[in-house]
mmCIF file of C-alpha atoms and ligand atoms in Angstrom:
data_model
loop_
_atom_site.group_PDB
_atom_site.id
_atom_site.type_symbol
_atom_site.label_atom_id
_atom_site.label_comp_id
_atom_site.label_asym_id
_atom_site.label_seq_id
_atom_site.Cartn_x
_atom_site.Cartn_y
_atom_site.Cartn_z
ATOM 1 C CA UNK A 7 -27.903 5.494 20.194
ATOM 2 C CA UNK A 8 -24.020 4.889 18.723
ATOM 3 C CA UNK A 9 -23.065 0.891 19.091
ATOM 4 C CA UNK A 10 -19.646 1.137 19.556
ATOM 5 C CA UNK A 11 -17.372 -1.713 19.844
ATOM 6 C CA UNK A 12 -13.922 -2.729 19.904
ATOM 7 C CA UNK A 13 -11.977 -5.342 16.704
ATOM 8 C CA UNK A 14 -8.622 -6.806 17.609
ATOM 9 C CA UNK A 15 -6.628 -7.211 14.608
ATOM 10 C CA UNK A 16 -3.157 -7.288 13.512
ATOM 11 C CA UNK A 17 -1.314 -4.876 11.269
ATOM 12 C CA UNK A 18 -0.816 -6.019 8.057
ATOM 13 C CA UNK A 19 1.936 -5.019 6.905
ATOM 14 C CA UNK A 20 5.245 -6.756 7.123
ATOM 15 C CA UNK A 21 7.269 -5.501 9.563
ATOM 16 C CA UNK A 22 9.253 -7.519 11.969
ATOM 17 C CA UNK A 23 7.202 -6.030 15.061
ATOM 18 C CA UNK A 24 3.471 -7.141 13.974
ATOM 19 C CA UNK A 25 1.867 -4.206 15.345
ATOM 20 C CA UNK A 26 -0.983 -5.833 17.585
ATOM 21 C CA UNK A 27 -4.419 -3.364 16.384
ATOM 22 C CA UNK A 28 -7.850 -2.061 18.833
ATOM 23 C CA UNK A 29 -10.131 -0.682 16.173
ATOM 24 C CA UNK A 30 -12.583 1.208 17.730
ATOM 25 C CA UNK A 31 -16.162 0.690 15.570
ATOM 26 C CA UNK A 32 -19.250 2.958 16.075
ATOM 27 C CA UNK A 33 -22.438 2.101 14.186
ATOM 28 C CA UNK A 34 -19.681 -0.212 11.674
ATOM 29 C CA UNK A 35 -17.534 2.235 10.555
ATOM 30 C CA UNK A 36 -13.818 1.902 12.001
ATOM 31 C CA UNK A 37 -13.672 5.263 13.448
ATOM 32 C CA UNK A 38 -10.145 4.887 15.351
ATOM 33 C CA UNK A 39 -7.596 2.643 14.502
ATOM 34 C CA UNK A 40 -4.866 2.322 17.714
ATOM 35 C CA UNK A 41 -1.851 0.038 19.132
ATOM 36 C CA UNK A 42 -3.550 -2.657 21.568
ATOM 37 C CA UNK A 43 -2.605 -1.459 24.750
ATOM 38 C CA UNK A 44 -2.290 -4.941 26.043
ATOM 39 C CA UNK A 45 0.198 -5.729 23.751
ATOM 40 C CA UNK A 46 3.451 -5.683 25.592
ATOM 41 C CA UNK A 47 5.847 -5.356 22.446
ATOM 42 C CA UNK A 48 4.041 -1.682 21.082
ATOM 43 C CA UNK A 49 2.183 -0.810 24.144
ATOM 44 C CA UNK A 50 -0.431 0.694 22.102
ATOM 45 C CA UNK A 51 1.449 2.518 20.094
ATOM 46 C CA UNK A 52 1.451 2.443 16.294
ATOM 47 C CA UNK A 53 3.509 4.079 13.767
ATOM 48 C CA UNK A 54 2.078 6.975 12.236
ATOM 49 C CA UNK A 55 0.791 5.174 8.525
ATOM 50 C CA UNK A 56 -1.206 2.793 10.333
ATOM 51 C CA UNK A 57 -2.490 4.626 13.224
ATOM 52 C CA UNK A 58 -4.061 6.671 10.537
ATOM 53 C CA UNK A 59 -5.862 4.082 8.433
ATOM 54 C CA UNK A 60 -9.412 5.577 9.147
ATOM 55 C CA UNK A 61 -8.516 9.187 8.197
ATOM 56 C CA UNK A 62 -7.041 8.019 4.832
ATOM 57 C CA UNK A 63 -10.102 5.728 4.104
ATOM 58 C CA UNK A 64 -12.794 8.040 4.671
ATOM 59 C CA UNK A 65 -11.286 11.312 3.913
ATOM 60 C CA UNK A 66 -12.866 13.274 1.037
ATOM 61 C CA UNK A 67 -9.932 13.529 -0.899
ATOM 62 C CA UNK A 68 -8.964 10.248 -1.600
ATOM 63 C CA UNK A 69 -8.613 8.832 -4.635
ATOM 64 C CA UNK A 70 -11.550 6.273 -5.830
ATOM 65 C CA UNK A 71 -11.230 6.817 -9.630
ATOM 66 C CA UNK A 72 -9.271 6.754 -12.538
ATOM 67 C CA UNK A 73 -7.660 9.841 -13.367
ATOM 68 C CA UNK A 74 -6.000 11.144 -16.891
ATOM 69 C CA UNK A 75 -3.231 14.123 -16.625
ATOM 70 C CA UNK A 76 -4.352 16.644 -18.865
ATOM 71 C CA UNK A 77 -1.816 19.161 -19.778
ATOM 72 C CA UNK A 78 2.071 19.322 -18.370
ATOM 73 C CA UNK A 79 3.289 17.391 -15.216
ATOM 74 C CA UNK A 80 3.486 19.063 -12.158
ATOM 75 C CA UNK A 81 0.132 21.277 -13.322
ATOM 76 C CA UNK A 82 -2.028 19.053 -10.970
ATOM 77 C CA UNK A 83 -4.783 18.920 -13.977
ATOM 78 C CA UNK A 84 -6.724 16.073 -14.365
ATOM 79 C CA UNK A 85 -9.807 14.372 -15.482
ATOM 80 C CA UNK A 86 -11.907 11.405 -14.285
ATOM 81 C CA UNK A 87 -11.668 8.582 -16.421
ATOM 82 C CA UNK A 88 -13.861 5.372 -16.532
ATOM 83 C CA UNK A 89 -12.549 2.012 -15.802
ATOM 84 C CA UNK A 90 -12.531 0.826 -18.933
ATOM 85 C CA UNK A 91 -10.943 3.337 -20.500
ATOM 86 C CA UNK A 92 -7.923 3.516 -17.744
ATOM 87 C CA UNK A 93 -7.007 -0.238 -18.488
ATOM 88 C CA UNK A 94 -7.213 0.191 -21.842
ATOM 89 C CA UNK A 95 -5.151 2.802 -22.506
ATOM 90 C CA UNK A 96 -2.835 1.814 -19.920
ATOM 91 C CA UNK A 97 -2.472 -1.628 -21.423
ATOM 92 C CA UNK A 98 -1.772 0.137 -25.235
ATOM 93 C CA UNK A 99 0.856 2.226 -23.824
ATOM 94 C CA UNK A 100 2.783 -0.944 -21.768
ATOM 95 C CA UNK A 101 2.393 -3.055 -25.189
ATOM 96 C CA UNK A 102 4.115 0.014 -27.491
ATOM 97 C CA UNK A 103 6.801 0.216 -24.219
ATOM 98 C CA UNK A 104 7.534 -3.701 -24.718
ATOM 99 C CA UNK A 105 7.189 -3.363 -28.348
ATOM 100 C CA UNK A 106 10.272 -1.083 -28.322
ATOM 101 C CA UNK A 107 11.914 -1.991 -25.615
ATOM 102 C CA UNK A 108 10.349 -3.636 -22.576
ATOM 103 C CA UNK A 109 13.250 -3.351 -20.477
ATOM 104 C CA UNK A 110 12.547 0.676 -20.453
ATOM 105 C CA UNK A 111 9.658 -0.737 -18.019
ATOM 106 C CA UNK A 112 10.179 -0.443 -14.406
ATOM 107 C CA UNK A 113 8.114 -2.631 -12.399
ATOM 108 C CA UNK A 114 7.716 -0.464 -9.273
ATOM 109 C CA UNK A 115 5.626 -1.968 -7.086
ATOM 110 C CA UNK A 116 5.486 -4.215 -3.982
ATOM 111 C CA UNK A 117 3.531 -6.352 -1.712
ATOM 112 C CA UNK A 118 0.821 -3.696 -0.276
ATOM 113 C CA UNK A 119 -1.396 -4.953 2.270
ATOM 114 C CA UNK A 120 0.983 -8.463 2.117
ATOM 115 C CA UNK A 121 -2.312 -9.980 0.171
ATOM 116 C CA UNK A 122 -1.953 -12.831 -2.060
ATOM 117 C CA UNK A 123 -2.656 -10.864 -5.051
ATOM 118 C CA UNK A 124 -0.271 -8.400 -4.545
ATOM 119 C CA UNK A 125 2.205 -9.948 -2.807
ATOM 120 C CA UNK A 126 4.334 -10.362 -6.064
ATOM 121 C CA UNK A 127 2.357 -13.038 -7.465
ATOM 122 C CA UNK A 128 0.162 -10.737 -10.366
ATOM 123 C CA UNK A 129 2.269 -8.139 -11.035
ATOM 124 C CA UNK A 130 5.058 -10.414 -11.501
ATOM 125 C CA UNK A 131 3.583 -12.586 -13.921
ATOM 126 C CA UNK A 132 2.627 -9.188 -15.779
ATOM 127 C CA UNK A 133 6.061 -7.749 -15.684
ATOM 128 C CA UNK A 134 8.045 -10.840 -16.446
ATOM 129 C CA UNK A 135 5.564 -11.486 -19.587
ATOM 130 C CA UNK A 136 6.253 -7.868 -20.822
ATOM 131 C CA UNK A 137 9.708 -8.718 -20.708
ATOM 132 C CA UNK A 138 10.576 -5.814 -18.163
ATOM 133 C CA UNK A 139 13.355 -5.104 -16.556
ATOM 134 C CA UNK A 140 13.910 -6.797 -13.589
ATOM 135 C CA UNK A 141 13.655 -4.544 -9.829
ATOM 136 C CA UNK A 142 14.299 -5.398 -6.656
ATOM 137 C CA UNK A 143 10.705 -5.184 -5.685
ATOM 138 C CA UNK A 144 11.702 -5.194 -1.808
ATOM 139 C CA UNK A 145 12.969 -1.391 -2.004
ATOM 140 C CA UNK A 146 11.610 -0.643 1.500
ATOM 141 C CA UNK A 147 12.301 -4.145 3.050
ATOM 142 C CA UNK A 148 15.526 -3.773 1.258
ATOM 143 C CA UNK A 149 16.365 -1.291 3.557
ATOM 144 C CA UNK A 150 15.248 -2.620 6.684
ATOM 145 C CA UNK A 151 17.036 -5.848 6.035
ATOM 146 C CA UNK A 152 20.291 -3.507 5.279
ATOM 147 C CA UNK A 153 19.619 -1.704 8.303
ATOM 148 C CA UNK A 154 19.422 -5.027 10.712
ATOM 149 C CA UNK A 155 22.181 -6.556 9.496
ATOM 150 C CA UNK A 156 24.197 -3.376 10.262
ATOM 151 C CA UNK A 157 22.716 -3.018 13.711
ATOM 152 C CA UNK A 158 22.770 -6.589 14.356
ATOM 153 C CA UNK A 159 24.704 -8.492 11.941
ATOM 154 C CA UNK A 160 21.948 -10.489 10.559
ATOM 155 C CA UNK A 161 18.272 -11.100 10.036
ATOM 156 C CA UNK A 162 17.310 -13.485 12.888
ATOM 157 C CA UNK A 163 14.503 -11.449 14.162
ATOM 158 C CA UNK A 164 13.835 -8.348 15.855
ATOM 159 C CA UNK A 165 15.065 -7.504 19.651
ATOM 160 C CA UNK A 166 11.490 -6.837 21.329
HETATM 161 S S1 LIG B 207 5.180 -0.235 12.755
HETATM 162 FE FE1 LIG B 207 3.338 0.328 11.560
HETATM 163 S S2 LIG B 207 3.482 -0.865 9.658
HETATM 164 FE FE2 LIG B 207 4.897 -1.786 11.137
HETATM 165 S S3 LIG B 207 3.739 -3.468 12.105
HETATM 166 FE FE3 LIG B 207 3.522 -1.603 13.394
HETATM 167 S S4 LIG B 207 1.644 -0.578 12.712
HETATM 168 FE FE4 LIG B 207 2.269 -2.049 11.111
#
């Protein structure tokens, strides 16, 4: 027989809403992920990334390896890689980039899951000891934060 059971969390991501989260759990694997209906901000209701965390973590596609392009961009050709490897020759290519010129490194990246790790602590102290050039890393928040200021003419939280 299936025990299913029900996990209140909250969404973590950043935005200014703070999705409240009813995972639905059968035999402990999250097998729905859904607003909490008794959350009166979202009313159950999540936005379409989130509300589709279990698809994306168990689907067959997803990526759980290292993988070198092999032959053009845009071919879609690739082969599976080991760890090791990956780091490796990721970490010889960044130290020819800064040897040259680190500034022709753009440190794309952001805060993920809002974790300590990533939440521009790591990568920062990576990028700034390269010697890269310097991003806003906030592209997305960026734009949010443009976006309330225009709608409400500043960042003081969000309207419920
Ligand atoms: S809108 Fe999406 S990403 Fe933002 S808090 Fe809600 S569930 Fe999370």
């Amino acid at each position: 027989m299936t025990e299913k059971r029900y996990v209140r969390a909250a969404c973590p991501h950043d935005c200014p809403d703070t999705c409240a989260i009813r995972v639905t759990v059968e035999d402990g694997v999250a097998v729905r992920v859904q607003g909490d209906p008794d959350h009166p901000p979202t009313h159950g209701a999540l936005c379409t990334k989130v509300a589709r965390y279990p698809e994306r973590t168990y689907h067959p596609e997803r990526l759980l390896h290292p993988l070198r392009r092999i032959g053009p961009k845009g071919r879609g050709r690739f082969e599976r890689v080991g760890w090791d490897e990956a780091l490796e020759e990721i970490a010889a290519r960044l130290a020819m980039l800064a040897a040259r010129d680190p500034e022709a490194i753009l440190p794309y990246s952001y805060a993920g899951t809002m974790g300590l790790v990533q939440g521009d602590s790591m990568s920062a102290r990576l990028f700034h000891r390269l010697g890269a050039s310097l991003l806003d890393r906030t592209i997305c928040a960026s734009a949010g934060a443009a976006a309330l200021d225009a709608i409400y003419g500043n960042r003081v939280g969000m309207h419920v």
